[in-house]
Coordinates of C-alpha atoms in Angstrom, one line a residue:
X1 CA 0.0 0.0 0.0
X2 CA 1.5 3.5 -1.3
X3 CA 0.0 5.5 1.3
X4 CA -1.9 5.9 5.0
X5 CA -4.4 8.8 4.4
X6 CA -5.3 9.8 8.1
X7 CA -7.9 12.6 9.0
X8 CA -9.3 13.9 12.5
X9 CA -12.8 14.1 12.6
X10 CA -15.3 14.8 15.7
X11 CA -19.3 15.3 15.2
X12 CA -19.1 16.4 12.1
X13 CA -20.5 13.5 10.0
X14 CA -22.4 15.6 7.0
X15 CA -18.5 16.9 6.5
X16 CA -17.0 13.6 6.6
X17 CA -19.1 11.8 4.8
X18 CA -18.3 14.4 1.8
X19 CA -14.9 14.1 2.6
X20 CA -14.5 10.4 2.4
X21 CA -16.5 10.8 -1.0
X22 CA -13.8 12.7 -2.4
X23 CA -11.4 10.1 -1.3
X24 CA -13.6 7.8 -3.2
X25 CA -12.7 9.0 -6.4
X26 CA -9.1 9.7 -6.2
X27 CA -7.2 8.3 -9.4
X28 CA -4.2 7.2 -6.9
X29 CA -6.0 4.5 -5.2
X30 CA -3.4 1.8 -3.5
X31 CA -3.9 3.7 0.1
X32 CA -6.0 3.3 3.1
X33 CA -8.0 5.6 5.5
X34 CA -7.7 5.9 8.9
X35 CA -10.1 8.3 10.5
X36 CA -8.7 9.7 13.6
X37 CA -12.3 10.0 15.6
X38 CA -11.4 12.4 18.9
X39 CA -14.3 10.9 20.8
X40 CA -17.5 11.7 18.4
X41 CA -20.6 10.0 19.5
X42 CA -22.3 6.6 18.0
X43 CA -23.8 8.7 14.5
X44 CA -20.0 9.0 13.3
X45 CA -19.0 5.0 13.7
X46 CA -22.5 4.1 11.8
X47 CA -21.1 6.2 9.2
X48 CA -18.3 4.5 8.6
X49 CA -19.7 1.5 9.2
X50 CA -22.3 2.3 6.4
X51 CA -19.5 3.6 3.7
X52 CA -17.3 0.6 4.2
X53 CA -19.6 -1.2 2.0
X54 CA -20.2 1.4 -0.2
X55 CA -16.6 2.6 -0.5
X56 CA -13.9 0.2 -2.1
X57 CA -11.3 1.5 0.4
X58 CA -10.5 0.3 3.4
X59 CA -11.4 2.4 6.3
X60 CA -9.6 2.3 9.7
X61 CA -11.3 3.7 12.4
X62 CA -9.5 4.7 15.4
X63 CA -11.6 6.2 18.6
X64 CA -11.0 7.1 22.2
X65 CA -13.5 8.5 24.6
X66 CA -14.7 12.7 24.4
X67 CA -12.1 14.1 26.6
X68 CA -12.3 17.8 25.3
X69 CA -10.3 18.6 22.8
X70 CA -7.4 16.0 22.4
X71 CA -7.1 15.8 18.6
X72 CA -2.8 15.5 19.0
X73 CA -3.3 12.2 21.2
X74 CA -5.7 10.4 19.1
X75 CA -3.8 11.4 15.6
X76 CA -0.9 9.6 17.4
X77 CA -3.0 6.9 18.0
X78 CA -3.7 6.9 13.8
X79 CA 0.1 7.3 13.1
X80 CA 0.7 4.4 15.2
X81 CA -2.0 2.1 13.6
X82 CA -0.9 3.7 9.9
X83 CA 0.0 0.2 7.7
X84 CA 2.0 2.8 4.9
X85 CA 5.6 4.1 5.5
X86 CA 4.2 7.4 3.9
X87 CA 1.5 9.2 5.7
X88 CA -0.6 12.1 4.2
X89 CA -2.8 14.4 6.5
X90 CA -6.3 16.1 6.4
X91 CA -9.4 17.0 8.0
X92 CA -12.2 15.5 8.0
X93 CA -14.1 19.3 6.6
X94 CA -11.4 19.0 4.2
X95 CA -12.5 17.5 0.5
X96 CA -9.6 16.5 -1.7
X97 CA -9.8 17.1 -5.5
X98 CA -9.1 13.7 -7.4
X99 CA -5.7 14.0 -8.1
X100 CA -5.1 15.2 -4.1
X101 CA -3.3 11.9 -3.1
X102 CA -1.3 11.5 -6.8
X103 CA 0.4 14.6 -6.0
X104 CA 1.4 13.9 -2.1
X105 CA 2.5 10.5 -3.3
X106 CA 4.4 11.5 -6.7
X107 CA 6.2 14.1 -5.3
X108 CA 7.0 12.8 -1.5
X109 CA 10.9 12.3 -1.2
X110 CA 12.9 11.4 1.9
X111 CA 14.3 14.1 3.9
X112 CA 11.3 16.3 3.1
X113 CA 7.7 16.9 4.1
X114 CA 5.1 18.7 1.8
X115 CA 3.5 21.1 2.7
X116 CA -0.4 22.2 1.1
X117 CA -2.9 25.1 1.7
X118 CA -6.6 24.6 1.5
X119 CA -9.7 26.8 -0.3
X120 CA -11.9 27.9 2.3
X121 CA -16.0 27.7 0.9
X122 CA -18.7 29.4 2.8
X123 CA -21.6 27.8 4.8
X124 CA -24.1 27.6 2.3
X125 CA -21.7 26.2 -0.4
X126 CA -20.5 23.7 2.4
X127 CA -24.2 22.7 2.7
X128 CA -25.0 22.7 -1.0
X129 CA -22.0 20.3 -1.9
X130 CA -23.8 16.6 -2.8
X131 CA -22.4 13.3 -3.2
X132 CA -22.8 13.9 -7.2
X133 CA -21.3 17.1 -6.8
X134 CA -18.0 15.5 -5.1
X135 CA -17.8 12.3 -8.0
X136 CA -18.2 14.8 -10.9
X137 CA -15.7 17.2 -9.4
X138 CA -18.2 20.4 -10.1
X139 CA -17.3 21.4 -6.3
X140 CA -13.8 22.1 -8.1
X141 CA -15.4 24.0 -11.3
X142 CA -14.8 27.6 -10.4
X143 CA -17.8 28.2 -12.8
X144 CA -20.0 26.1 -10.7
X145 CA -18.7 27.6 -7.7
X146 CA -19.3 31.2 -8.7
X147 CA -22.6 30.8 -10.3
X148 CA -23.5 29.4 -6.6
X149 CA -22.0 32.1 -5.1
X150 CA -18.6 32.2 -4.7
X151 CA -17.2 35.5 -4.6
X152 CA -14.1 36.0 -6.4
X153 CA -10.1 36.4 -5.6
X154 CA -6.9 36.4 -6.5
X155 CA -7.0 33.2 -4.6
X156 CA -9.3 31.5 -7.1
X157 CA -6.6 30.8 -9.3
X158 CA -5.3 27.3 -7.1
X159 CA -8.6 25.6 -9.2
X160 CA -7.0 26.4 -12.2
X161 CA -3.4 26.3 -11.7
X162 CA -1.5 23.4 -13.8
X163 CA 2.3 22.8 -15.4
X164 CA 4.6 26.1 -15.6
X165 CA 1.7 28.3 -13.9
X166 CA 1.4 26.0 -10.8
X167 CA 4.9 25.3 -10.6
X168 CA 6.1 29.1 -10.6
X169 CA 3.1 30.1 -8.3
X170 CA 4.6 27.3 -5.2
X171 CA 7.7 28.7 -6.0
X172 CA 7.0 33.1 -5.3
X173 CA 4.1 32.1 -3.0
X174 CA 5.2 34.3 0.3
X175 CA 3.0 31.3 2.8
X176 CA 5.7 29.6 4.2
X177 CA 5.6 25.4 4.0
X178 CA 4.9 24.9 6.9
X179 CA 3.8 21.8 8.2
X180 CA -0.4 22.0 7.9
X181 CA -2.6 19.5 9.6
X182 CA -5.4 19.9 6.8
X183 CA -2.8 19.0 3.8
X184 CA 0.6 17.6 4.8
X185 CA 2.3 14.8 4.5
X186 CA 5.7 12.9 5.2
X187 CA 7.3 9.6 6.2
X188 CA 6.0 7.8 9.0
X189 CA 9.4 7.0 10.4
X190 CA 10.4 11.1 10.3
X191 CA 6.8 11.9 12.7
X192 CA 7.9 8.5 15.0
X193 CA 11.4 9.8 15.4
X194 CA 10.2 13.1 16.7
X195 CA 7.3 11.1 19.0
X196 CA 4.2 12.1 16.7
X197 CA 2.3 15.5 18.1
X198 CA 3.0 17.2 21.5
X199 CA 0.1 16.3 23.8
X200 CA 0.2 18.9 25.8
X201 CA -0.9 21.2 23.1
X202 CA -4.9 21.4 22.4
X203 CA -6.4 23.8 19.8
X204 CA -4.1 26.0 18.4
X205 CA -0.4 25.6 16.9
X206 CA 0.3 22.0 17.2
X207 CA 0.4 21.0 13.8
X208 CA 3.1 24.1 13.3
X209 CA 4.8 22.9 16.7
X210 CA 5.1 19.3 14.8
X211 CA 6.4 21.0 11.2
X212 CA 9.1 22.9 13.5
X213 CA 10.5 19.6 15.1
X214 CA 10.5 17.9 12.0
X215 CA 13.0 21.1 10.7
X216 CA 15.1 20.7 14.2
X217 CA 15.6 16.9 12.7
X218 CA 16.9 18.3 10.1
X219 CA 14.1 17.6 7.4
X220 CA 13.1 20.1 4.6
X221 CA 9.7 21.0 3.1
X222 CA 8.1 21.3 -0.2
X223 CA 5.4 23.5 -1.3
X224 CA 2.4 22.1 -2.8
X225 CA -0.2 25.0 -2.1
X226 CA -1.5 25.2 -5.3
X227 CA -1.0 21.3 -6.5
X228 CA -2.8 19.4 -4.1
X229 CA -6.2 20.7 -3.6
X230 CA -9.2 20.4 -1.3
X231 CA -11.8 22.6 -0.3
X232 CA -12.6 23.4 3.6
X233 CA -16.4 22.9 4.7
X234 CA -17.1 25.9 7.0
X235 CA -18.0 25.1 10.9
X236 CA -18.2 27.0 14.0
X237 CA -14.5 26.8 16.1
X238 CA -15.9 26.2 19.8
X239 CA -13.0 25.2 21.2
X240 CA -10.7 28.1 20.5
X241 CA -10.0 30.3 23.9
X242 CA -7.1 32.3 24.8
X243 CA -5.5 30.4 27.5
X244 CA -4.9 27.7 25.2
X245 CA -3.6 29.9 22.5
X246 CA -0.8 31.2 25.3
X247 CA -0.2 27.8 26.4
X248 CA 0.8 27.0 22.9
X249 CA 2.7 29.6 22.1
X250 CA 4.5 28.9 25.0
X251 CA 5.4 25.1 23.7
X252 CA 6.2 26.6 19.6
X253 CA 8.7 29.0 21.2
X254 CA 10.3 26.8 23.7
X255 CA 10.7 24.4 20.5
X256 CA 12.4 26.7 18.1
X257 CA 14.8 28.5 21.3
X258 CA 16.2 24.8 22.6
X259 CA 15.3 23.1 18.8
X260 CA 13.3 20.0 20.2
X261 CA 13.0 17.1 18.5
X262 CA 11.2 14.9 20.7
X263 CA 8.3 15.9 22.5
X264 CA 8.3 14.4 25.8
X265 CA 4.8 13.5 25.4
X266 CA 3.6 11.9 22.4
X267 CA 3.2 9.0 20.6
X268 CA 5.2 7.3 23.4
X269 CA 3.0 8.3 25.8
X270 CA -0.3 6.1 24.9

């Protein structure tokens, strides 16, 4: 198997079952799915229990109980049970255009991770999107998108984007590659090395934190912003508050000051 897709996901199962739709379609299809399921109620396993049989991939699903907000500790958890060497990350609000996992798995390479960018849709597009939307690709049709709404941007131009155009536009982009949970990926060995995500982080940072360890290892990046593309469903962030935020901070800095490698508290830890 090429490649270990693995997404978080919690009460959210209108988003993920669009999302696993657009996995459902990809044209690189030797990979397997492991939904990293931070403690969502009953609704979200008969989901996946339904699209198993509708879905000709296999779906891992890997759950631990609702303890707030603990989406580092169970992606761990999903690195852990990954069978791939070569592990590509999203969201389960996040669906992938069909050539999504072609790109993370053409252009991985060891000693790098890559690094992608999502396009953020409003509610009522997020809504609109169906199942035949997501299998004929119009939710990637910039026509379709703007004759539902979609206002337009300089941004716009990542649907579009191929050869020379796409290539020169990674390249000036000032958005740094950074290591983004919603469309990253690397080797498995690189994230167990570095002991997976910092568990002491909750919302906030802790995908970055992870990307900044993986430099301290010495590992480079590669930007794929406007190659491998998904669009985000939009959702209400209740779990963002301040003393979290500082918390975090706290963590990032003391990584990049002392250049950690390991967290102390990660994937070692379960």
């Amino acid at each position: 198997m090429k490649v270990s897709v693995i997404m978080s996901t919690y009460n959210a199962e209108a988003w993920l079952e669009k999302v696993l739709w657009g996995f459902s379609v990809q044209t690189e299809t030797d990979f397997e799915i492991i939904v990293a399921d931070d403690g969502s109620r009953n609704t979200t396993r008969e989901l996946i229990e339904r699209l198993r049989s509708e879905i000709k991939i296999p779906i891992v699903h890997v759950w631990h109980e609702d303890n707030g907000f603990q989406k580092s500790q169970i992606l761990n958890k999903a690195i852990v049970a990954a069978s791939s060497d070569y592990l590509v990350f999203t969201d389960g609000d996040c669906i992938p255009r069909k050539d999504f996992l072609k790109i993370h798995v053409d252009r991985r390479e060891k000693g790098y991770f890559l690094s992608g960018g999502y396009i953020k849709l409003p509610m009522h597009i997020s809504e609109l999107i169906s199942k035949e939307d997501i299998i004929e690709q119009r939710c990637f049709d910039l026509k379709w998108l703007t004759a539902n709404g979609f206002k337009s941007s300089y941004k716009n131009v990542k649907f579009i984007a191929s050869g020379f155009i796409e290539t020169f536009l990674n390249f000036i982009t000032p958005t740094k590659p950074t290591w983004n949970g919603h469309n990253a990926s690397g080797w498995k060995t690189d994230l167990v090395n570095i002991n997976g995500f910092n568990q002491e982080m909750q919302y906030g940072g802790q995908d970055r934190e992870l990307g900044e360890r993986l430099f301290n290892s010495g590992l480079k990046s590669k930007q794929i912003r406007y190659s491998a593309i998904c669009v985000h469903s939009d959702h209400a962030r209740g779990y963002v508050n301040e003393e979290t935020w500082k918390k975090n901070y706290a963590i990032r800095e003391n990584t990049k000051k002392n250049k950690v490698i390991k967290t102390p508290i990660g994937i070692d830890s379960n």
